[in-house]
JSON list of C-alpha atoms in Angstrom, two decimals:
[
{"chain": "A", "resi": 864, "resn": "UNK", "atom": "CA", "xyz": [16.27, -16.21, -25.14]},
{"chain": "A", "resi": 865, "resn": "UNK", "atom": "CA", "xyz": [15.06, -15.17, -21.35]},
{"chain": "A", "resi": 866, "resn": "UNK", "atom": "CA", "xyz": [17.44, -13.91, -18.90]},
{"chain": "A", "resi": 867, "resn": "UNK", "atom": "CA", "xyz": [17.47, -12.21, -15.25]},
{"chain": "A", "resi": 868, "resn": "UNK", "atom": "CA", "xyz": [19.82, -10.29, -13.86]},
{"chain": "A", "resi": 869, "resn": "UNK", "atom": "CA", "xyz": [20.07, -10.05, -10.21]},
{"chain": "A", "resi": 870, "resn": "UNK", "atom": "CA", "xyz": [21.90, -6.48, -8.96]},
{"chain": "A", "resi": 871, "resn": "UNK", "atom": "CA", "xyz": [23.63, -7.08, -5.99]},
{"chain": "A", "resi": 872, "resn": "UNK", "atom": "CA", "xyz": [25.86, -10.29, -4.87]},
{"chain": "A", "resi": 873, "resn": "UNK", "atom": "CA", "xyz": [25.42, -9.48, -1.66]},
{"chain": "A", "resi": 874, "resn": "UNK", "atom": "CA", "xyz": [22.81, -7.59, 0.19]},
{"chain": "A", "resi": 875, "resn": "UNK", "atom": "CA", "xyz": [23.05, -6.43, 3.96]},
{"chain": "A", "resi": 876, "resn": "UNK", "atom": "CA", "xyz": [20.35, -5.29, 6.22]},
{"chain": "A", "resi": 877, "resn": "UNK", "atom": "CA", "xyz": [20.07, -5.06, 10.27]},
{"chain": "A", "resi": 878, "resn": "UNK", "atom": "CA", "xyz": [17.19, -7.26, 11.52]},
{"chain": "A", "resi": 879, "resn": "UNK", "atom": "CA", "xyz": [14.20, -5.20, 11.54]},
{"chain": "A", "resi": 880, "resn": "UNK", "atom": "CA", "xyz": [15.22, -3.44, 8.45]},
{"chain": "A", "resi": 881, "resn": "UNK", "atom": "CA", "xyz": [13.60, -3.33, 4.40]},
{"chain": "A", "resi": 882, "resn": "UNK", "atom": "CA", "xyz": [14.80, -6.09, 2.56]},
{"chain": "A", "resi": 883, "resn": "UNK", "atom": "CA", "xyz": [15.06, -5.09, -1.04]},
{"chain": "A", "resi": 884, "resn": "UNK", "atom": "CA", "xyz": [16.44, -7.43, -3.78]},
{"chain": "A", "resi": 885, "resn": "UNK", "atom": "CA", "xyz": [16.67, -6.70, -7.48]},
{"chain": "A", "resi": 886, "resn": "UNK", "atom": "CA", "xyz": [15.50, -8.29, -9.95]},
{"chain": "A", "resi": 887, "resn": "UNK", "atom": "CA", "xyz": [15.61, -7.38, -14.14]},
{"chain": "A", "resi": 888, "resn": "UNK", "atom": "CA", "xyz": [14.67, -9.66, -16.65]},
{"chain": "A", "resi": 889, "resn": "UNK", "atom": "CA", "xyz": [14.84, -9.25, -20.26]},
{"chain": "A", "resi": 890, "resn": "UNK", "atom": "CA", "xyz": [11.97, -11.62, -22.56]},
{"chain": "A", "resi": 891, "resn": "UNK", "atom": "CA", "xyz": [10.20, -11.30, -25.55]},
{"chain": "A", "resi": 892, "resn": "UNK", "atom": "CA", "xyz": [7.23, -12.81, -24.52]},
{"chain": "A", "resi": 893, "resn": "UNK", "atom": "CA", "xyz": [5.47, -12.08, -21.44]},
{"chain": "A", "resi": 894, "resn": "UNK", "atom": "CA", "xyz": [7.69, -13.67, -18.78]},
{"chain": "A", "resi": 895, "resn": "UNK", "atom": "CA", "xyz": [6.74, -16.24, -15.83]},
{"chain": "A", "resi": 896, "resn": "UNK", "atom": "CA", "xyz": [8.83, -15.39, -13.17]},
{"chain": "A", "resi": 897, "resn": "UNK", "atom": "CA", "xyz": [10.12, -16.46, -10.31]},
{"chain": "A", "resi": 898, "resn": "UNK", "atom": "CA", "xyz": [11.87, -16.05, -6.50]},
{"chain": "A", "resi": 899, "resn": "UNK", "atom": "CA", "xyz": [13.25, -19.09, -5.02]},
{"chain": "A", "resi": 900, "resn": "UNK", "atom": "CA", "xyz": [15.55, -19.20, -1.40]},
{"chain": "A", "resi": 901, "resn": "UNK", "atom": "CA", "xyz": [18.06, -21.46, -0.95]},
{"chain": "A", "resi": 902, "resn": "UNK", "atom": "CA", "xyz": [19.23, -21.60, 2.92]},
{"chain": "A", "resi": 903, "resn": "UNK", "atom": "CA", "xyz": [23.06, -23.12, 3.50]},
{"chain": "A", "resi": 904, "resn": "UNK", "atom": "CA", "xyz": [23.47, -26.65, 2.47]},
{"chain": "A", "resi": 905, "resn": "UNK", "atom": "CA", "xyz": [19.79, -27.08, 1.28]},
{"chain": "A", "resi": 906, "resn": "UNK", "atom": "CA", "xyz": [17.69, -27.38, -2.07]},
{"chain": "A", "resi": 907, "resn": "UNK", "atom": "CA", "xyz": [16.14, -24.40, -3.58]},
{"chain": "A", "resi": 908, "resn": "UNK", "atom": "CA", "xyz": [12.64, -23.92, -2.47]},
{"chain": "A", "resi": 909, "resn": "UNK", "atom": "CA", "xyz": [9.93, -21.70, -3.85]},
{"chain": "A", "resi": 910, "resn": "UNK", "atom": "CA", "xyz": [8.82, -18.06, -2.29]},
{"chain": "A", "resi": 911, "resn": "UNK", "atom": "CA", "xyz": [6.54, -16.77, -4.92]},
{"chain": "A", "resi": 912, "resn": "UNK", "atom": "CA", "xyz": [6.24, -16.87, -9.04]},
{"chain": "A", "resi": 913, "resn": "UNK", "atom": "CA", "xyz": [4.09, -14.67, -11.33]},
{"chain": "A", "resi": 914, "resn": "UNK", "atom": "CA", "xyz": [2.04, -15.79, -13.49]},
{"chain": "A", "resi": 915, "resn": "UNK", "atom": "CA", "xyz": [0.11, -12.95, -14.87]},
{"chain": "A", "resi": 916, "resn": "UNK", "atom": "CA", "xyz": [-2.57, -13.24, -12.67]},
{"chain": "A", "resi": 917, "resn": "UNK", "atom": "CA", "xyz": [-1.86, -10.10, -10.65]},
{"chain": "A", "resi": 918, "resn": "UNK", "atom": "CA", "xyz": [1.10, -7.75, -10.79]},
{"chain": "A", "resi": 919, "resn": "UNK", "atom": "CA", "xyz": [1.84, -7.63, -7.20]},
{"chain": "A", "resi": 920, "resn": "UNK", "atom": "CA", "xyz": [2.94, -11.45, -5.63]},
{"chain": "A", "resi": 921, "resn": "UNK", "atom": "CA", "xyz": [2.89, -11.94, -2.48]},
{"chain": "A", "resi": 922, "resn": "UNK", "atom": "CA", "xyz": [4.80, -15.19, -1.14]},
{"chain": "A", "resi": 923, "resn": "UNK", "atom": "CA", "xyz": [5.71, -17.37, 1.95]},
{"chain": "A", "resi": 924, "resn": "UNK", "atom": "CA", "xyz": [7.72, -15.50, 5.20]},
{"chain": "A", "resi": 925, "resn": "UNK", "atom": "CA", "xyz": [6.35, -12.54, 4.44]},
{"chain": "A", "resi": 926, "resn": "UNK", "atom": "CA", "xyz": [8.08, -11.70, 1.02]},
{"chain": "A", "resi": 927, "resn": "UNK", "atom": "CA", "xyz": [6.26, -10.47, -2.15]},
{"chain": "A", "resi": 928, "resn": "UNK", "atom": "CA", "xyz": [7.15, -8.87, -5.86]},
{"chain": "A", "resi": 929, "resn": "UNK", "atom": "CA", "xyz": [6.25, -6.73, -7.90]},
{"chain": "A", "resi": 930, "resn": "UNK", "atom": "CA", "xyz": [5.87, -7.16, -11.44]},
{"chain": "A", "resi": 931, "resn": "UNK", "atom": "CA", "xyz": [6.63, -3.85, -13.29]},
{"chain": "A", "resi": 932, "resn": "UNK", "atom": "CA", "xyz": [6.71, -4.51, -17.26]},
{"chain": "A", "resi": 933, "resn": "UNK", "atom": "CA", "xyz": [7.29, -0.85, -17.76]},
{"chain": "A", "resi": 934, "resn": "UNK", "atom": "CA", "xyz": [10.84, -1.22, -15.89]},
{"chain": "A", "resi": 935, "resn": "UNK", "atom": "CA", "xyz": [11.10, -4.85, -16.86]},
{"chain": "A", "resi": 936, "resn": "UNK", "atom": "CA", "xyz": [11.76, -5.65, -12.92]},
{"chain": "A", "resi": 937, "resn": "UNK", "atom": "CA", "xyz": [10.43, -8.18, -10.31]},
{"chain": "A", "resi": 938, "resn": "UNK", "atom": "CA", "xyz": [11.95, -6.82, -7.09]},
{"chain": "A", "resi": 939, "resn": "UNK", "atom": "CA", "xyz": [11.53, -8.94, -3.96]},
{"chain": "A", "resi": 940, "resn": "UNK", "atom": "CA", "xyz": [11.04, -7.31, -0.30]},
{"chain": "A", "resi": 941, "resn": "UNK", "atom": "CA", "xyz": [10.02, -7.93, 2.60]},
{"chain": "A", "resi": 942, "resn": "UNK", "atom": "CA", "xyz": [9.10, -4.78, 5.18]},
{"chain": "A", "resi": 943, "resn": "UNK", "atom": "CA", "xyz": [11.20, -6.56, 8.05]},
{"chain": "A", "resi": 944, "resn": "UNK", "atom": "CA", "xyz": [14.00, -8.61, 8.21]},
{"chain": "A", "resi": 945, "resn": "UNK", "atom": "CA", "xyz": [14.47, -11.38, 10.39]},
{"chain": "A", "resi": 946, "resn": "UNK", "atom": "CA", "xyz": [17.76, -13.01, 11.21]},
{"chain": "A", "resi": 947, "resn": "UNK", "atom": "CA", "xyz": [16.31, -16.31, 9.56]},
{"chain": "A", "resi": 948, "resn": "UNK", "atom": "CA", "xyz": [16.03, -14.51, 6.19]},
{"chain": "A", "resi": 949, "resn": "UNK", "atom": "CA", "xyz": [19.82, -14.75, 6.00]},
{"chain": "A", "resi": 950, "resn": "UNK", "atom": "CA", "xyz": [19.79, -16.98, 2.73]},
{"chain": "A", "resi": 951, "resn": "UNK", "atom": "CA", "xyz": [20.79, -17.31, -1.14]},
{"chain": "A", "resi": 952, "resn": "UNK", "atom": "CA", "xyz": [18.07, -15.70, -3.65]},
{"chain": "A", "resi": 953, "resn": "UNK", "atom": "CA", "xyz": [17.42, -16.19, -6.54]},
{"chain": "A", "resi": 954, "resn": "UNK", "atom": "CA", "xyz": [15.29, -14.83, -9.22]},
{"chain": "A", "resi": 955, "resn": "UNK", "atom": "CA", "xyz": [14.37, -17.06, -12.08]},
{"chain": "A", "resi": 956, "resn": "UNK", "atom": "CA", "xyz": [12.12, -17.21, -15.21]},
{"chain": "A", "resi": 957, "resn": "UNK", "atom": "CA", "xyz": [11.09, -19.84, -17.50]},
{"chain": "A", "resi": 958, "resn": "UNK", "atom": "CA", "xyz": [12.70, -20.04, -21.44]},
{"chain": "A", "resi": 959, "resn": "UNK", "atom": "CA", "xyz": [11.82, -22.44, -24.11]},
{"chain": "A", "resi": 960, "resn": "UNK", "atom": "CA", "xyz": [14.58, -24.39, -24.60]},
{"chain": "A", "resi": 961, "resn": "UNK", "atom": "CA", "xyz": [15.99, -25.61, -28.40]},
{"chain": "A", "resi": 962, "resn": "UNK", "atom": "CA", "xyz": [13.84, -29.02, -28.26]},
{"chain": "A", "resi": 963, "resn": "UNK", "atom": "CA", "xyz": [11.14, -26.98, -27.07]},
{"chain": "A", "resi": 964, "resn": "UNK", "atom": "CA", "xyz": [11.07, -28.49, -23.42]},
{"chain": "A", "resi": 965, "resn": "UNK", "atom": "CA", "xyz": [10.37, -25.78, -21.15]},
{"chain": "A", "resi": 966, "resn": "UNK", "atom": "CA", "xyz": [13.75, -24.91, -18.99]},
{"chain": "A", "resi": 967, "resn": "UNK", "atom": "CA", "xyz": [14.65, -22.29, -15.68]},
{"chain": "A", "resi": 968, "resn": "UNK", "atom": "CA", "xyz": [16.78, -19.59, -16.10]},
{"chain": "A", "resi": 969, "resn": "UNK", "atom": "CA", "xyz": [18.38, -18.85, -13.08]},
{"chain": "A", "resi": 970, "resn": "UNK", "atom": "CA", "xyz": [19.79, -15.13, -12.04]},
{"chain": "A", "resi": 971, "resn": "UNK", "atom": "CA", "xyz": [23.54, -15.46, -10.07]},
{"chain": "A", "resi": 972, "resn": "UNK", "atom": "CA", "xyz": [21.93, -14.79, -6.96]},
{"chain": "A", "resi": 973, "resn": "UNK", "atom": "CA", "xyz": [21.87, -12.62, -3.91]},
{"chain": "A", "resi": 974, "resn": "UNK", "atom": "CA", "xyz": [23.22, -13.51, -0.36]},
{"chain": "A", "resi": 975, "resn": "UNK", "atom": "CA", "xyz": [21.32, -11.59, 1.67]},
{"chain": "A", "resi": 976, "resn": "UNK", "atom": "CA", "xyz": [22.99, -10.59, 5.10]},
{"chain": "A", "resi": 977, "resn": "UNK", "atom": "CA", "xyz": [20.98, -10.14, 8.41]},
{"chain": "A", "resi": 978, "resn": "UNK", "atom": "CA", "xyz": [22.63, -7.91, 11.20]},
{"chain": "A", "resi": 979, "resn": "UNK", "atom": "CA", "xyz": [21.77, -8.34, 14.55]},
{"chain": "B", "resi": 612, "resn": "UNK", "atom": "CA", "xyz": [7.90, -37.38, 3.95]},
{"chain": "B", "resi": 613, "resn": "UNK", "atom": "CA", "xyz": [10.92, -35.72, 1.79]},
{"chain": "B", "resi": 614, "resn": "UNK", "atom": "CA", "xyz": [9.25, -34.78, -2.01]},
{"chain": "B", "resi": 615, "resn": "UNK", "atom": "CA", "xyz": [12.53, -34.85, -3.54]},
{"chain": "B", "resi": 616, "resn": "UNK", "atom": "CA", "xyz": [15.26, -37.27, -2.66]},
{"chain": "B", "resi": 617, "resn": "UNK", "atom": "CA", "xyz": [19.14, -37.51, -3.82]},
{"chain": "B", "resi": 618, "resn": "UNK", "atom": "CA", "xyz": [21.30, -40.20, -2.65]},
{"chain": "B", "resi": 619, "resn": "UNK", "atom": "CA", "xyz": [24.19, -39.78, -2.03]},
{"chain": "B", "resi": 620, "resn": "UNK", "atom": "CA", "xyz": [24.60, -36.57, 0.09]},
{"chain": "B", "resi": 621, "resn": "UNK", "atom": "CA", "xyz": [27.98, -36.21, -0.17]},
{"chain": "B", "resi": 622, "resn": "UNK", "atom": "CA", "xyz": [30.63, -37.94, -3.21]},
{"chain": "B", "resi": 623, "resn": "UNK", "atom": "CA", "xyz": [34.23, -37.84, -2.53]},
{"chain": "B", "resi": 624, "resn": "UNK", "atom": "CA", "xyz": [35.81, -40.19, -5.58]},
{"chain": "B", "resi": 625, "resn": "UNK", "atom": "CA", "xyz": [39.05, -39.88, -7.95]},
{"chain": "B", "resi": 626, "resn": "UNK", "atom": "CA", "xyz": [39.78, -38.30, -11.30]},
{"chain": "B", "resi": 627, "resn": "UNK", "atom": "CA", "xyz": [38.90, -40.94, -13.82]},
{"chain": "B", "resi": 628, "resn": "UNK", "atom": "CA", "xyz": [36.37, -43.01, -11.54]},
{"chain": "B", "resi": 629, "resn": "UNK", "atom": "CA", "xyz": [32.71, -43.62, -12.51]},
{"chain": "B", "resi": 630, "resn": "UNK", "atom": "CA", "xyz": [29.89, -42.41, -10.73]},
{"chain": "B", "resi": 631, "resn": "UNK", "atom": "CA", "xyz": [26.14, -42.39, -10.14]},
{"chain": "B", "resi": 632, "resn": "UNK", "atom": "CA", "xyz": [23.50, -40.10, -8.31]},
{"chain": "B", "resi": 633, "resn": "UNK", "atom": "CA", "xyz": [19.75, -41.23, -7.79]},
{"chain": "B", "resi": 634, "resn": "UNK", "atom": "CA", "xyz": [17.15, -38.94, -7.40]},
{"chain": "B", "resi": 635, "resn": "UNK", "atom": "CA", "xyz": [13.29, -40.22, -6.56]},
{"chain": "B", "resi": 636, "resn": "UNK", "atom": "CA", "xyz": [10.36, -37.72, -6.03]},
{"chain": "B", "resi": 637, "resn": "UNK", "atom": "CA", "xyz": [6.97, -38.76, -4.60]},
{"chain": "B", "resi": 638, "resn": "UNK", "atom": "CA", "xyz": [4.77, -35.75, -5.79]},
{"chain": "B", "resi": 639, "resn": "UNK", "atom": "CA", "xyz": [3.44, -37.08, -8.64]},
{"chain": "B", "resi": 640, "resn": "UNK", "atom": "CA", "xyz": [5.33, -34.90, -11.16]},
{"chain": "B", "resi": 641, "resn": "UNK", "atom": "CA", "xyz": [5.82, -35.48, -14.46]},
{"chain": "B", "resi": 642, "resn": "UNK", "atom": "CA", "xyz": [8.52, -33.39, -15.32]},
{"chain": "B", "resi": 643, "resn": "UNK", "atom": "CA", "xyz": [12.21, -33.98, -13.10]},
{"chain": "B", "resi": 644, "resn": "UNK", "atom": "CA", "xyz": [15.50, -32.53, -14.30]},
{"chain": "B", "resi": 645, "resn": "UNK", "atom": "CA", "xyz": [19.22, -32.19, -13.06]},
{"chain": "B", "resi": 646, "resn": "UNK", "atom": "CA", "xyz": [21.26, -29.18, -12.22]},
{"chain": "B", "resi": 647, "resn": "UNK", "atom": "CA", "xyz": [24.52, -28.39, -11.44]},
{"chain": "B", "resi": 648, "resn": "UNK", "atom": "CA", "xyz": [25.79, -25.42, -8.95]},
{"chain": "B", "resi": 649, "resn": "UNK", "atom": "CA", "xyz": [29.21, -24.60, -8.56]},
{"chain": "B", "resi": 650, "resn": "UNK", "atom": "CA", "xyz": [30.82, -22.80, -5.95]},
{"chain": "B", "resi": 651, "resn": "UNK", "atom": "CA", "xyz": [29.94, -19.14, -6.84]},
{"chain": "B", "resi": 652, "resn": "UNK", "atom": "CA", "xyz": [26.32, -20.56, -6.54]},
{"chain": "B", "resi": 653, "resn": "UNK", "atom": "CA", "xyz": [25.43, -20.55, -10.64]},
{"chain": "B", "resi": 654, "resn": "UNK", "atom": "CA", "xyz": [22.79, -22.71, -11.06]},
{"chain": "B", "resi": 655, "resn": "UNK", "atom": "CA", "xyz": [22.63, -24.14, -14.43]},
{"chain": "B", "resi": 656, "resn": "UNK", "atom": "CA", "xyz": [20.67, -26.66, -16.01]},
{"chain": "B", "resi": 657, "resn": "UNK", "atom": "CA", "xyz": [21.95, -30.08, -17.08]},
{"chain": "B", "resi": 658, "resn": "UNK", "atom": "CA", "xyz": [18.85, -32.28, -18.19]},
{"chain": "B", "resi": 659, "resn": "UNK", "atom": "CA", "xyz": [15.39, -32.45, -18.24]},
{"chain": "B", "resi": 660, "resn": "UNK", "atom": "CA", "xyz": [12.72, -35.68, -18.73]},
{"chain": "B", "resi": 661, "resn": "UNK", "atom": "CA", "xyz": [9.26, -35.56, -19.32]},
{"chain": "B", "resi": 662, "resn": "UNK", "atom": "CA", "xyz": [7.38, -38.78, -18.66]},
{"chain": "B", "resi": 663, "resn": "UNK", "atom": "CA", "xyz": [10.89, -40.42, -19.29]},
{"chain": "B", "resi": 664, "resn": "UNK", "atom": "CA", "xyz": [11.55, -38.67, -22.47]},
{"chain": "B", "resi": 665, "resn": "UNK", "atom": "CA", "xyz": [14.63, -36.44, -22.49]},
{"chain": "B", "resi": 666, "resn": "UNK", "atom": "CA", "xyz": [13.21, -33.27, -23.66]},
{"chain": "B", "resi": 667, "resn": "UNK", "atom": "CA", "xyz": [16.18, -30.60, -22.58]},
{"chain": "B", "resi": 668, "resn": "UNK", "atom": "CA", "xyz": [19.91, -31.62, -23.38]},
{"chain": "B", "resi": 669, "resn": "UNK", "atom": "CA", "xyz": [22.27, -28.64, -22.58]},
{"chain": "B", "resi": 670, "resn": "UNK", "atom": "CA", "xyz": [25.57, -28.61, -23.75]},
{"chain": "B", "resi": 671, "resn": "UNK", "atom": "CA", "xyz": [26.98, -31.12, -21.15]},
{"chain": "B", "resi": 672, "resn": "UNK", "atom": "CA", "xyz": [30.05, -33.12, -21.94]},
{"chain": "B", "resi": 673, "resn": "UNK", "atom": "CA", "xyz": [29.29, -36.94, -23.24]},
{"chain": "B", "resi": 674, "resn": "UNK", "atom": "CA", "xyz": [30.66, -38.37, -20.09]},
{"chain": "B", "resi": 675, "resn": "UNK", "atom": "CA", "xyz": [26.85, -37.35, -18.14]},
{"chain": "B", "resi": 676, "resn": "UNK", "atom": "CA", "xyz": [24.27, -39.25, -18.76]},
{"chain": "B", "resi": 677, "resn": "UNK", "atom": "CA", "xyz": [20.61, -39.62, -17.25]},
{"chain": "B", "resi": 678, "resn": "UNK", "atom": "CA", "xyz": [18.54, -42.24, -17.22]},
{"chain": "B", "resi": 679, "resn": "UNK", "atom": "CA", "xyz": [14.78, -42.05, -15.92]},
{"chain": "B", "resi": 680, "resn": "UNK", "atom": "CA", "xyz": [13.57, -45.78, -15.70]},
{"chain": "B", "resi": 681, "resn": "UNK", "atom": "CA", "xyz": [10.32, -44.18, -14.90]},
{"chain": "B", "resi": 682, "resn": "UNK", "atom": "CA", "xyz": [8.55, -41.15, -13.82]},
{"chain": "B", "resi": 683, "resn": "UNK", "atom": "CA", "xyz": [9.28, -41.18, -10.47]},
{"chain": "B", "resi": 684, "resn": "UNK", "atom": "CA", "xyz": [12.85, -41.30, -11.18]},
{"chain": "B", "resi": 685, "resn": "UNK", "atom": "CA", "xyz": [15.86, -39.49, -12.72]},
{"chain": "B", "resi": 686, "resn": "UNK", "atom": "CA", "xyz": [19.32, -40.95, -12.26]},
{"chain": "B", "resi": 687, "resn": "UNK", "atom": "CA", "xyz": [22.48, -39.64, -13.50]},
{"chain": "B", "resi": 688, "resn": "UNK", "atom": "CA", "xyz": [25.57, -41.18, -14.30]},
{"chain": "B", "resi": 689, "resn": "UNK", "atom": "CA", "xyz": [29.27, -39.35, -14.61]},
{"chain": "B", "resi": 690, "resn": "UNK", "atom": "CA", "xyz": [32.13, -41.29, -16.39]},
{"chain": "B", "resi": 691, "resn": "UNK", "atom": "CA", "xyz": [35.69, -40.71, -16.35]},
{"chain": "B", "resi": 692, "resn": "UNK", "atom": "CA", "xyz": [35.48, -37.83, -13.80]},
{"chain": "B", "resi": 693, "resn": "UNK", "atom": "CA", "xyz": [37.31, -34.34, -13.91]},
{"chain": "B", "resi": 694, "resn": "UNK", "atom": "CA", "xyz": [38.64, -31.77, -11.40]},
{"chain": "B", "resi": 695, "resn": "UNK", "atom": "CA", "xyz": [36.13, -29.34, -13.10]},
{"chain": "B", "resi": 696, "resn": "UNK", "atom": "CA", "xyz": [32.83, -31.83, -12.29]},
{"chain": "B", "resi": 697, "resn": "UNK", "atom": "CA", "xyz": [33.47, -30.50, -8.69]},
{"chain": "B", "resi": 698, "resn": "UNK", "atom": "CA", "xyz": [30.12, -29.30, -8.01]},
{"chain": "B", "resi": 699, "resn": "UNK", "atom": "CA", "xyz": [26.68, -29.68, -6.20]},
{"chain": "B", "resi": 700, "resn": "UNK", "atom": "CA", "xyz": [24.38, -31.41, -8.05]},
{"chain": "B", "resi": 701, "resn": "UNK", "atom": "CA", "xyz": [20.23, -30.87, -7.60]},
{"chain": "B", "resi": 702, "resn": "UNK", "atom": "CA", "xyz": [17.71, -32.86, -9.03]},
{"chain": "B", "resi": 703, "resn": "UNK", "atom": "CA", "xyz": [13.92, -30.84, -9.51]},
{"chain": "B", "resi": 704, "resn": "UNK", "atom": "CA", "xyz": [10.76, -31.95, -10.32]},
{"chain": "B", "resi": 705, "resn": "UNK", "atom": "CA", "xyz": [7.50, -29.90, -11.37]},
{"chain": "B", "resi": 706, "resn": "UNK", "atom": "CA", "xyz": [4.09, -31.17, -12.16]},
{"chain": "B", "resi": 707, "resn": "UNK", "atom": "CA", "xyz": [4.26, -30.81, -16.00]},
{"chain": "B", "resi": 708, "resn": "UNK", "atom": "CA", "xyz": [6.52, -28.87, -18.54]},
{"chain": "B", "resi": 709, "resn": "UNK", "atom": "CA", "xyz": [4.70, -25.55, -18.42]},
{"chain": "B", "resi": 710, "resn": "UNK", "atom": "CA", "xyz": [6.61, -22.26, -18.36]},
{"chain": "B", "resi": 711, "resn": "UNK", "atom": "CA", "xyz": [4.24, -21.74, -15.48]},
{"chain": "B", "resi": 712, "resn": "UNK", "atom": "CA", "xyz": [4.93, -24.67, -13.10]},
{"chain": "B", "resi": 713, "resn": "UNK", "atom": "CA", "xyz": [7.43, -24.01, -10.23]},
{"chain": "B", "resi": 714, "resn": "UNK", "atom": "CA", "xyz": [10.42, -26.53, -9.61]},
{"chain": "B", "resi": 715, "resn": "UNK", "atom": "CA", "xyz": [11.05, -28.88, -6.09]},
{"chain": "B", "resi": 716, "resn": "UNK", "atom": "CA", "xyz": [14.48, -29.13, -5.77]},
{"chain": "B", "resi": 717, "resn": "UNK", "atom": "CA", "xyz": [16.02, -31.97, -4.09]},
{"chain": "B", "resi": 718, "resn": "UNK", "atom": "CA", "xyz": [18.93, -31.41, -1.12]},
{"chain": "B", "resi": 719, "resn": "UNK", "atom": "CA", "xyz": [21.64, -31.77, -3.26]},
{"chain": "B", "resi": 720, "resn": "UNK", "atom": "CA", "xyz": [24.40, -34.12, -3.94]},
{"chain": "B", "resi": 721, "resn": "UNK", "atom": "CA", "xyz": [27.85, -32.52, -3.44]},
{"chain": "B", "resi": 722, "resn": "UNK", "atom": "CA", "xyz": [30.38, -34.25, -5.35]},
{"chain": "B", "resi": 723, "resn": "UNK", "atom": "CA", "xyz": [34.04, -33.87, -4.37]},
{"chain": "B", "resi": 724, "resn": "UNK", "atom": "CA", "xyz": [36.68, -34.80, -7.38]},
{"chain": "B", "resi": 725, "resn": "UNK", "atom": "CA", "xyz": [40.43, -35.29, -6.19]}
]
């Protein structure tokens, strides 16, 4: 089975600042991955997956990944924070599930913390 | 235009009521599926239908069921409700089942058991 592990359960950068988020997974397939944002009282929404297509993923507000097989990682960033970053994250990737519908594994998260 | 709609937003019932939550998306997806957050933020999955066939079942007690009276649809029903079905509840939808295909998640239904 797939799994992520997110390091950190809370992150906190000054506005302005890197924004690094860490992401491991462990498959035994080549993985599709993802990084979704959820803001307070909202839905999950979609910054960026990988697909295979290219190793470094670049995503909406500014955010990409990089896919690094060697390290089995897909760490977010984004070179400068912005106070409207503060959020939920959450890395992902897909798993075949027992009936062999195709299911999201979710990572616990990161709350990422902007300082003004 | 909202792509993913629950109703209701908020569900504040009894232990031991019945309840349902309705979830309707308007992109065209095939694939929709139910979730369940609680409050450390684990997102887990429930369900999942594919053109109205259940296709993922987790290990979710007998008292939840879905029911997707078409594609467009995913509805979810909770009998004889427990302290410990406190949650927030998401419905998602993605264009097909692909490993590939990213998920549009709904606003969530937070449900409130006293």
């Amino acid at each position: 089975a797939q799994s992520v592990t997110q390091l950190g359960s809370h992150v906190s950068v000054s506005e302005g600042a890197l924004v690094l988020l860490r992401c491991n997974y462990s498959s035994s397939v080549p993985p599709y991955l993802f990084w979704y944002v959820q803001y307070p009282n909202q839905g999950l929404q979609l910054l960026l997956k990988y697909t295979s297509a290219a190793t470094l993923v670049k995503g909406i507000n500014g955010f990409e990944a990089e896919f690094k097989k060697s390290e089995t990682s897909f760490h977010l960033t984004k070179p400068s924070a912005h106070m409207s970053d503060a959020a939920e994250y959450f890395c992902a990737v897909s798993d075949r599930g027992a009936t062999g519908g195709f299911k999201t594994i979710f990572g616990a998260g990161t709350r990422l913390f902007v300082k003004a | 235009d909202t792509a993913v709609s629950q109703t209701p937003k908020y569900l504040v019932t009894q232990m031991g009521n019945d309840k349902s939550i309705k979830c309707e998306q308007n992109l065209g997806h095939d694939t929709m599926y139910w979730y369940k957050q609680d409050s450390k933020k684990f997102l887990k999955i429930m369900f999942s239908y594919n053109n109205k066939e259940l296709i993922i079942n987790e290990t979710v007690p007998n008292r939840f069921s879905p029911k997707s009276p078409d594609k467009a649809h995913l509805n979810l029903h909770i009998n004889s409700l427990e302290l410990g079905d406190s949650a927030v509840y998401f419905c998602a939808s993605s264009q097909e089942d692909r490993a590939y295909y990213e998920q549009y998640f709904g606003p969530g239904t937070r449900l409130t058991v006293t």
